[in-house]
Amino acid sequence: MTGHPDWLAGGHRRDLAIERIHAAAADLIARKGMAGLNIDHVAAAAGCSRATVYRYVGGKSALRDAVLTGAIARIAGRIRRAVAAHTGPDRITHAILAALAAVRADPVATAFLTTTSPNEVDTYLAGNPRLADAATELTGTGGDPPAGQWIVRVVLSLLFWPATDPSAERALVERYVLPAFTIHQ
């Protein structure tokens, strides 16, 4: 944030422009998938020029990364609220199940997972050390990066190959995931 708030716009113009561009891109991704992300369409939806998009948020990859970062932050917030009252193995189970529900409810995350190549998903999610760190924090298994990477992969597996219903997913997590953490405690 720089300068003074614009009384007419209701905030800092730069921040408001970035917000509007990100919202337009998120809507486009949710409707048309990652391949549908197009700077011209984002600019038209945001009510600005193509040059304004580049000036405020950068190119297509920077815009994609910002929108995905926003989706990840929303999802992490939902998980954090869902696990706040839980500890130990109960927290691990709730965190994984909350992650599944939050990702499935987020249109940007759903579009990313369903319209992106497996290599990109692996690079952006499974190979992302910040996501693994968040997984260990949210599950209460902190300080163990391989555990975080494994949790991310468990969640991705259940997203790509879901069980028949939520109770079956819970049973899978309790039977096959929790013992791994009990052994290492």
XYZ file of N, CA and C in Angstrom:
555
model
N 0.841 -1.178 0.000
C 0.000 0.000 0.000
C 0.883 1.237 0.000
N 0.644 2.087 -0.961
C 1.358 3.349 -1.008
C 0.358 4.468 -1.184
N 0.753 5.651 -0.749
C -0.100 6.815 -0.922
C -1.264 6.822 0.042
N -2.151 7.734 -0.212
C -3.326 7.906 0.641
C -4.517 7.170 0.049
N -5.433 6.758 0.913
C -6.635 6.101 0.382
C -7.401 7.042 -0.547
N -7.970 6.476 -1.565
C -8.794 7.234 -2.501
C -10.211 7.242 -1.939
N -10.686 8.385 -1.526
C -12.006 8.463 -0.893
C -13.110 8.028 -1.844
N -12.926 8.218 -3.131
C -13.940 7.862 -4.105
C -13.973 6.350 -4.353
N -12.787 5.728 -4.363
C -12.707 4.293 -4.636
C -12.932 3.457 -3.372
N -12.777 4.069 -2.200
C -12.991 3.341 -0.956
C -11.788 2.542 -0.509
N -10.607 2.919 -0.928
C -9.389 2.218 -0.540
C -8.228 2.695 -1.385
N -7.128 2.003 -1.303
C -5.969 2.339 -2.121
C -6.206 1.809 -3.528
N -6.108 2.672 -4.496
C -6.432 2.316 -5.881
C -5.627 1.112 -6.383
N -4.352 1.071 -6.089
C -3.518 -0.033 -6.550
C -4.011 -1.364 -5.970
N -4.257 -1.369 -4.662
C -4.741 -2.590 -4.006
C -6.098 -3.007 -4.558
N -6.957 -2.038 -4.792
C -8.281 -2.343 -5.336
C -8.180 -2.881 -6.765
N -7.257 -2.329 -7.547
C -7.063 -2.811 -8.918
C -6.566 -4.256 -8.908
N -5.605 -4.536 -8.053
C -5.070 -5.898 -7.952
C -6.165 -6.862 -7.505
N -6.930 -6.468 -6.523
C -8.044 -7.306 -6.048
C -9.033 -7.609 -7.173
N -9.374 -6.586 -7.917
C -10.337 -6.760 -9.013
C -9.782 -7.682 -10.104
N -8.512 -7.517 -10.431
C -7.880 -8.359 -11.449
C -7.817 -9.808 -10.964
N -7.407 -10.010 -9.708
C -7.351 -11.366 -9.154
C -8.741 -12.011 -9.131
N -9.755 -11.241 -8.761
C -11.124 -11.781 -8.723
C -11.591 -12.180 -10.123
N -11.271 -11.362 -11.106
C -11.661 -11.682 -12.484
C -10.943 -12.948 -12.958
N -9.668 -13.070 -12.631
C -8.908 -14.255 -13.021
C -9.435 -15.499 -12.305
N -9.743 -15.375 -11.023
C -10.282 -16.510 -10.261
C -11.612 -16.967 -10.849
N -12.451 -16.032 -11.204
C -13.739 -16.378 -11.811
C -13.536 -17.083 -13.151
N -12.618 -16.585 -13.934
C -12.324 -17.197 -15.236
C -11.778 -18.619 -15.070
N -10.862 -18.801 -14.130
C -10.313 -20.132 -13.874
C -11.408 -21.081 -13.397
N -12.258 -20.610 -12.501
C -13.335 -21.456 -11.972
C -14.288 -21.891 -13.085
N -14.532 -20.997 -14.053
C -15.475 -21.325 -15.130
C -14.847 -22.099 -16.279
N -13.582 -21.781 -16.621
C -12.989 -22.343 -17.837
C -11.745 -23.178 -17.596
N -11.346 -23.328 -16.348
C -10.147 -24.105 -16.052
C -8.881 -23.300 -16.257
N -7.763 -23.922 -15.946
C -6.482 -23.228 -16.034
C -6.141 -22.834 -17.471
N -6.499 -23.665 -18.418
C -6.212 -23.346 -19.815
C -7.024 -22.147 -20.297
N -8.111 -21.851 -19.624
C -8.955 -20.725 -20.002
C -8.474 -19.379 -19.480
N -7.381 -19.398 -18.703
C -6.839 -18.145 -18.185
C -6.213 -17.373 -19.338
N -6.781 -16.220 -19.642
C -6.377 -15.411 -20.785
C -6.331 -13.959 -20.335
N -5.215 -13.297 -20.540
C -5.028 -11.919 -20.070
C -6.074 -10.988 -20.662
N -6.407 -11.132 -21.938
C -7.411 -10.272 -22.554
C -8.773 -10.438 -21.880
N -9.141 -11.684 -21.579
C -10.434 -11.927 -20.925
C -10.437 -11.418 -19.485
N -9.312 -11.570 -18.799
C -9.204 -11.045 -17.433
C -9.342 -9.530 -17.458
N -8.636 -8.881 -18.378
C -8.705 -7.418 -18.484
C -10.136 -6.958 -18.756
N -10.814 -7.626 -19.675
C -12.200 -7.242 -19.993
C -13.105 -7.426 -18.783
N -12.948 -8.544 -18.080
C -13.793 -8.804 -16.906
C -13.497 -7.827 -15.771
N -12.232 -7.414 -15.644
C -11.850 -6.481 -14.583
C -12.144 -5.032 -14.959
N -12.453 -4.802 -16.236
C -12.740 -3.440 -16.678
C -11.498 -2.590 -16.837
N -10.402 -3.216 -17.270
C -9.162 -2.467 -17.452
C -8.498 -2.923 -18.752
N -7.363 -2.347 -19.035
C -6.640 -2.738 -20.246
C -5.697 -3.891 -19.943
N -5.265 -4.517 -20.999
C -4.267 -5.596 -20.905
C -2.991 -5.060 -20.239
N -2.595 -3.855 -20.605
C -1.394 -3.236 -20.029
C -1.540 -3.054 -18.520
N -2.742 -2.729 -18.064
C -2.982 -2.558 -16.627
C -2.796 -3.879 -15.896
N -3.262 -4.962 -16.488
C -3.068 -6.283 -15.868
C -1.576 -6.546 -15.714
N -0.811 -6.355 -16.772
C 0.634 -6.598 -16.705
C 1.312 -5.668 -15.704
N 0.913 -4.411 -15.677
C 1.527 -3.436 -14.777
C 1.277 -3.791 -13.314
N 0.059 -4.218 -12.988
C -0.295 -4.457 -11.595
C -0.002 -5.868 -11.098
N -0.118 -6.877 -11.939
C 0.057 -8.251 -11.449
C 1.070 -9.065 -12.240
N 1.559 -8.568 -13.330
C 2.505 -9.323 -14.141
C 1.796 -10.138 -15.204
N 2.496 -11.118 -15.732
C 1.961 -11.942 -16.813
C 1.075 -13.064 -16.324
N 0.793 -13.954 -17.230
C -0.139 -15.058 -16.980
C 0.316 -15.957 -15.832
N 1.593 -16.317 -15.787
C 2.055 -17.210 -14.723
C 2.004 -16.524 -13.359
N 2.341 -15.245 -13.299
C 2.250 -14.516 -12.031
C 0.795 -14.404 -11.583
N -0.095 -14.184 -12.528
C -1.522 -14.091 -12.205
C -2.042 -15.433 -11.710
N -1.674 -16.509 -12.421
C -2.066 -17.859 -11.992
C -1.558 -18.147 -10.585
N -0.288 -17.835 -10.335
C 0.294 -18.096 -9.020
C -0.412 -17.310 -7.920
N -0.752 -16.059 -8.193
C -1.445 -15.237 -7.194
C -2.835 -15.783 -6.892
N -3.542 -16.213 -7.922
C -4.894 -16.755 -7.715
C -4.815 -18.075 -6.950
N -3.849 -18.924 -7.287
C -3.686 -20.188 -6.566
C -3.246 -19.953 -5.126
N -2.391 -18.973 -4.910
C -1.981 -18.633 -3.552
C -3.188 -18.185 -2.727
N -4.070 -17.404 -3.333
C -5.293 -16.985 -2.639
C -6.180 -18.174 -2.301
N -6.299 -19.116 -3.231
C -7.115 -20.315 -2.979
C -6.511 -21.142 -1.854
N -5.198 -21.299 -1.870
C -4.526 -22.066 -0.821
C -4.726 -21.396 0.538
N -4.652 -20.075 0.572
C -4.866 -19.354 1.834
C -6.296 -19.543 2.349
N -7.273 -19.493 1.450
C -8.673 -19.723 1.863
C -8.850 -21.132 2.416
N -8.278 -22.089 1.723
C -8.388 -23.485 2.134
C -7.705 -23.690 3.485
N -6.510 -23.141 3.658
C -5.797 -23.264 4.937
C -6.601 -22.643 6.070
N -7.256 -21.511 5.807
C -8.097 -20.881 6.830
C -9.252 -21.777 7.253
N -9.881 -22.420 6.279
C -10.976 -23.346 6.601
C -10.478 -24.529 7.427
N -9.324 -25.057 7.053
C -8.764 -26.186 7.796
C -8.400 -25.751 9.213
N -7.751 -24.611 9.317
C -7.338 -24.088 10.627
C -8.540 -23.953 11.566
N -9.644 -23.445 11.050
C -10.852 -23.317 11.878
C -11.417 -24.686 12.249
N -11.349 -25.638 11.321
C -11.912 -26.968 11.567
C -11.119 -27.752 12.606
N -9.816 -27.508 12.721
C -8.992 -28.294 13.637
C -8.660 -27.580 14.931
N -9.133 -26.370 15.099
C -8.753 -25.549 16.254
C -8.957 -26.256 17.589
N -10.001 -27.025 17.717
C -10.319 -27.663 19.003
C -9.778 -29.086 19.110
N -8.987 -29.529 18.152
C -8.533 -30.919 18.134
C -7.031 -31.021 18.356
N -6.620 -32.139 18.944
C -5.205 -32.412 19.171
C -4.921 -33.876 18.842
N -3.631 -34.193 18.728
C -3.202 -35.572 18.526
C -3.765 -36.190 17.257
N -4.011 -37.501 17.308
C -4.516 -38.202 16.126
C -5.853 -37.642 15.622
N -6.672 -37.161 16.559
C -7.952 -36.574 16.172
C -7.741 -35.360 15.269
N -6.710 -34.581 15.563
C -6.399 -33.393 14.747
C -5.939 -33.810 13.354
N -5.137 -34.845 13.261
C -4.662 -35.313 11.964
C -5.852 -35.723 11.098
N -6.727 -36.526 11.666
C -7.915 -36.971 10.924
C -8.752 -35.782 10.488
N -9.048 -34.879 11.420
C -9.880 -33.718 11.079
C -9.211 -32.827 10.031
N -7.906 -32.666 10.122
C -7.201 -31.812 9.160
C -7.279 -32.390 7.752
N -7.055 -33.688 7.618
C -7.106 -34.311 6.295
C -8.517 -34.250 5.725
N -9.509 -34.568 6.530
C -10.898 -34.540 6.054
C -11.360 -33.111 5.766
N -10.922 -32.156 6.587
C -11.264 -30.750 6.334
C -10.587 -30.258 5.059
N -9.370 -30.723 4.809
C -8.674 -30.335 3.576
C -9.439 -30.843 2.359
N -9.905 -32.077 2.420
C -10.685 -32.626 1.306
C -11.938 -31.792 1.058
N -12.663 -31.489 2.129
C -13.899 -30.711 1.996
C -13.616 -29.306 1.475
N -12.563 -28.673 1.993
C -12.249 -27.300 1.598
C -11.808 -27.224 0.137
N -10.991 -28.162 -0.297
C -10.537 -28.154 -1.693
C -11.720 -28.406 -2.621
N -12.555 -29.372 -2.261
C -13.712 -29.685 -3.099
C -14.703 -28.524 -3.170
N -14.748 -27.694 -2.138
C -15.673 -26.559 -2.118
C -15.108 -25.318 -2.800
N -13.821 -25.290 -3.058
C -13.192 -24.106 -3.645
C -13.165 -24.242 -5.165
N -13.856 -23.352 -5.894
C -13.912 -23.481 -7.352
C -12.559 -23.343 -8.049
N -11.680 -22.517 -7.534
C -10.358 -22.364 -8.156
C -9.538 -23.634 -7.948
N -9.526 -24.167 -6.736
C -8.769 -25.392 -6.460
C -9.315 -26.551 -7.281
N -10.612 -26.658 -7.356
C -11.225 -27.726 -8.144
C -10.840 -27.596 -9.612
N -10.905 -26.390 -10.140
C -10.530 -26.172 -11.545
C -9.064 -26.504 -11.768
N -8.215 -26.112 -10.842
C -6.787 -26.414 -10.976
C -6.559 -27.916 -11.030
N -7.182 -28.647 -10.126
C -6.963 -30.096 -10.065
C -7.558 -30.840 -11.253
N -8.647 -30.327 -11.788
C -9.307 -31.052 -12.874
C -8.851 -30.629 -14.260
N -8.136 -29.522 -14.378
C -7.749 -29.051 -15.711
C -6.248 -28.856 -15.872
N -5.466 -29.375 -14.942
C -4.021 -29.201 -14.984
C -3.374 -30.568 -15.138
N -2.250 -30.615 -15.814
C -1.558 -31.888 -16.016
C -1.049 -32.419 -14.677
N -0.942 -33.737 -14.557
C -0.415 -34.323 -13.318
C 0.981 -33.801 -12.965
N 1.816 -33.540 -13.964
C 3.158 -33.008 -13.685
C 3.087 -31.636 -13.029
N 2.175 -30.772 -13.509
C 2.028 -29.442 -12.910
C 1.471 -29.540 -11.495
N 0.509 -30.428 -11.282
C -0.038 -30.626 -9.936
C 1.076 -31.083 -9.011
N 1.898 -32.030 -9.477
C 2.992 -32.532 -8.659
C 3.980 -31.419 -8.331
N 4.343 -30.624 -9.326
C 5.298 -29.534 -9.119
C 4.727 -28.471 -8.188
N 3.492 -28.071 -8.435
C 2.921 -26.946 -7.703
C 2.438 -27.332 -6.306
N 1.921 -28.539 -6.140
C 1.362 -28.926 -4.851
C 2.213 -29.942 -4.113
N 2.381 -31.117 -4.688
C 3.086 -32.178 -3.976
C 4.546 -31.823 -3.733
N 5.157 -31.083 -4.634
C 6.554 -30.716 -4.478
C 6.783 -29.380 -3.804
N 5.739 -28.765 -3.318
C 5.840 -27.427 -2.743
C 6.183 -27.515 -1.248
N 7.388 -27.093 -0.843
C 7.758 -27.212 0.569
C 6.890 -26.363 1.502
N 6.383 -25.226 1.016
C 5.512 -24.395 1.869
C 4.199 -25.120 2.162
N 3.687 -25.849 1.186
C 2.454 -26.606 1.392
C 2.704 -27.746 2.382
N 3.846 -28.397 2.273
C 4.194 -29.455 3.225
C 4.335 -28.885 4.633
N 4.946 -27.713 4.751
C 5.060 -27.060 6.065
C 3.682 -26.747 6.640
N 2.789 -26.252 5.784
C 1.423 -25.952 6.234
C 0.716 -27.228 6.675
N 0.949 -28.317 5.955
C 0.311 -29.591 6.317
C 0.761 -30.053 7.698
N 2.046 -29.914 8.001
C 2.509 -30.334 9.335
C 1.969 -29.413 10.418
N 1.857 -28.133 10.103
C 1.299 -27.195 11.090
C -0.180 -27.485 11.342
N -0.935 -27.682 10.275
C -2.382 -27.880 10.406
C -2.740 -29.228 11.037
N -1.905 -30.236 10.838
C -2.179 -31.544 11.425
C -1.583 -31.684 12.821
N -0.740 -30.729 13.210
C -0.103 -30.819 14.518
C 1.093 -31.746 14.527
N 1.632 -32.057 13.372
C 2.796 -32.940 13.263
C 4.046 -32.133 12.948
N 4.064 -30.868 13.322
C 5.099 -29.908 12.963
C 6.526 -30.394 13.057
N 7.366 -29.778 12.249
C 8.788 -30.046 12.279
C 9.224 -31.304 11.549
N 8.360 -31.896 10.752
C 8.706 -33.130 10.043
C 8.328 -32.967 8.564
N 9.222 -32.353 7.754
C 8.889 -32.101 6.342
C 8.432 -33.330 5.554
N 9.073 -34.504 5.701
C 8.559 -35.656 4.959
C 7.116 -36.013 5.342
N 6.760 -35.818 6.604
C 5.380 -36.079 7.024
C 4.426 -35.125 6.321
N 4.826 -33.867 6.202
C 3.995 -32.892 5.501
C 3.817 -33.245 4.036
N 4.907 -33.667 3.395
C 4.820 -34.068 1.989
C 3.901 -35.277 1.828
N 3.986 -36.201 2.768
C 3.153 -37.393 2.692
C 1.679 -37.036 2.900
N 1.404 -36.140 3.844
C 0.019 -35.707 4.079
C -0.542 -35.042 2.824
N 0.238 -34.181 2.179
C -0.208 -33.540 0.939
C -0.541 -34.614 -0.095
N 0.303 -35.620 -0.205
C 0.064 -36.692 -1.178
C -1.165 -37.541 -0.810
N -1.398 -37.750 0.470
C -2.604 -38.475 0.903
C -3.846 -37.689 0.484
N -3.839 -36.389 0.753
C -4.984 -35.552 0.379
C -5.175 -35.566 -1.133
N -4.096 -35.387 -1.885
C -4.212 -35.410 -3.346
C -4.742 -36.754 -3.836
N -4.274 -37.832 -3.243
C -4.760 -39.161 -3.638
C -6.262 -39.278 -3.437
N -6.741 -38.821 -2.291
C -8.180 -38.904 -2.025
C -8.983 -37.929 -2.890
N -8.354 -36.844 -3.313
C -9.043 -35.926 -4.222
C -9.167 -36.534 -5.615
N -8.098 -37.170 -6.078
C -8.123 -37.754 -7.418
C -8.858 -39.092 -7.456
N -8.777 -39.835 -6.362
C -9.441 -41.142 -6.283
C -10.239 -41.206 -4.989
N -11.368 -40.501 -4.938
C -12.139 -40.439 -3.691
C -12.738 -41.798 -3.316
N -12.962 -41.953 -2.033
C -13.673 -43.131 -1.547
C -15.157 -42.951 -1.869
N -15.936 -43.934 -1.551
C -17.355 -43.904 -1.927
C -18.140 -42.808 -1.231
N -17.748 -42.436 -0.017
C -18.447 -41.384 0.728
C -17.534 -40.883 1.853
N -17.939 -39.808 2.532
C -17.081 -39.253 3.596
C -16.757 -40.244 4.710
N -17.684 -41.106 5.064
C -17.385 -42.064 6.144
C -16.331 -43.074 5.691
N -16.345 -43.450 4.430
C -15.315 -44.355 3.908
C -13.956 -43.661 3.891
N -13.931 -42.371 3.558
C -12.665 -41.625 3.591
C -12.137 -41.537 5.012
N -13.019 -41.266 5.952
C -12.610 -41.216 7.368
C -12.009 -42.565 7.779
N -12.666 -43.651 7.410
C -12.170 -44.987 7.765
C -10.792 -45.243 7.176
N -10.571 -44.822 5.925
C -9.254 -44.991 5.297
C -8.179 -44.209 6.049
N -8.499 -42.972 6.396
C -7.529 -42.133 7.107
C -7.220 -42.734 8.474
N -8.259 -43.125 9.191
C -8.046 -43.673 10.535
C -7.285 -45.001 10.496
N -7.559 -45.819 9.507
C -6.931 -47.140 9.459
C -5.514 -47.117 8.891
N -5.275 -46.284 7.865
C -3.991 -46.363 7.174
C -3.066 -45.160 7.379
N -3.605 -44.006 7.690
C -2.759 -42.827 7.864
C -2.346 -42.661 9.323
N -3.292 -42.733 10.232
C -2.979 -42.505 11.647
C -1.925 -43.448 12.219
N -1.936 -44.738 11.860
C -0.892 -45.601 12.416
C 0.535 -45.134 12.096
N 0.732 -44.528 10.977
C 2.068 -44.036 10.610
C 2.536 -42.969 11.596
N 1.618 -42.178 12.094
C 1.986 -41.135 13.045
C 2.100 -41.673 14.454
N 1.362 -42.702 14.774
C 1.442 -43.322 16.085
C 2.788 -44.015 16.259
N 3.279 -44.638 15.198
C 4.562 -45.337 15.228
C 5.703 -44.375 15.500
N 5.621 -43.165 14.927
C 6.726 -42.213 15.019
C 6.623 -41.248 16.183
N 5.666 -41.419 17.060
C 5.530 -40.484 18.190
C 6.316 -40.947 19.392
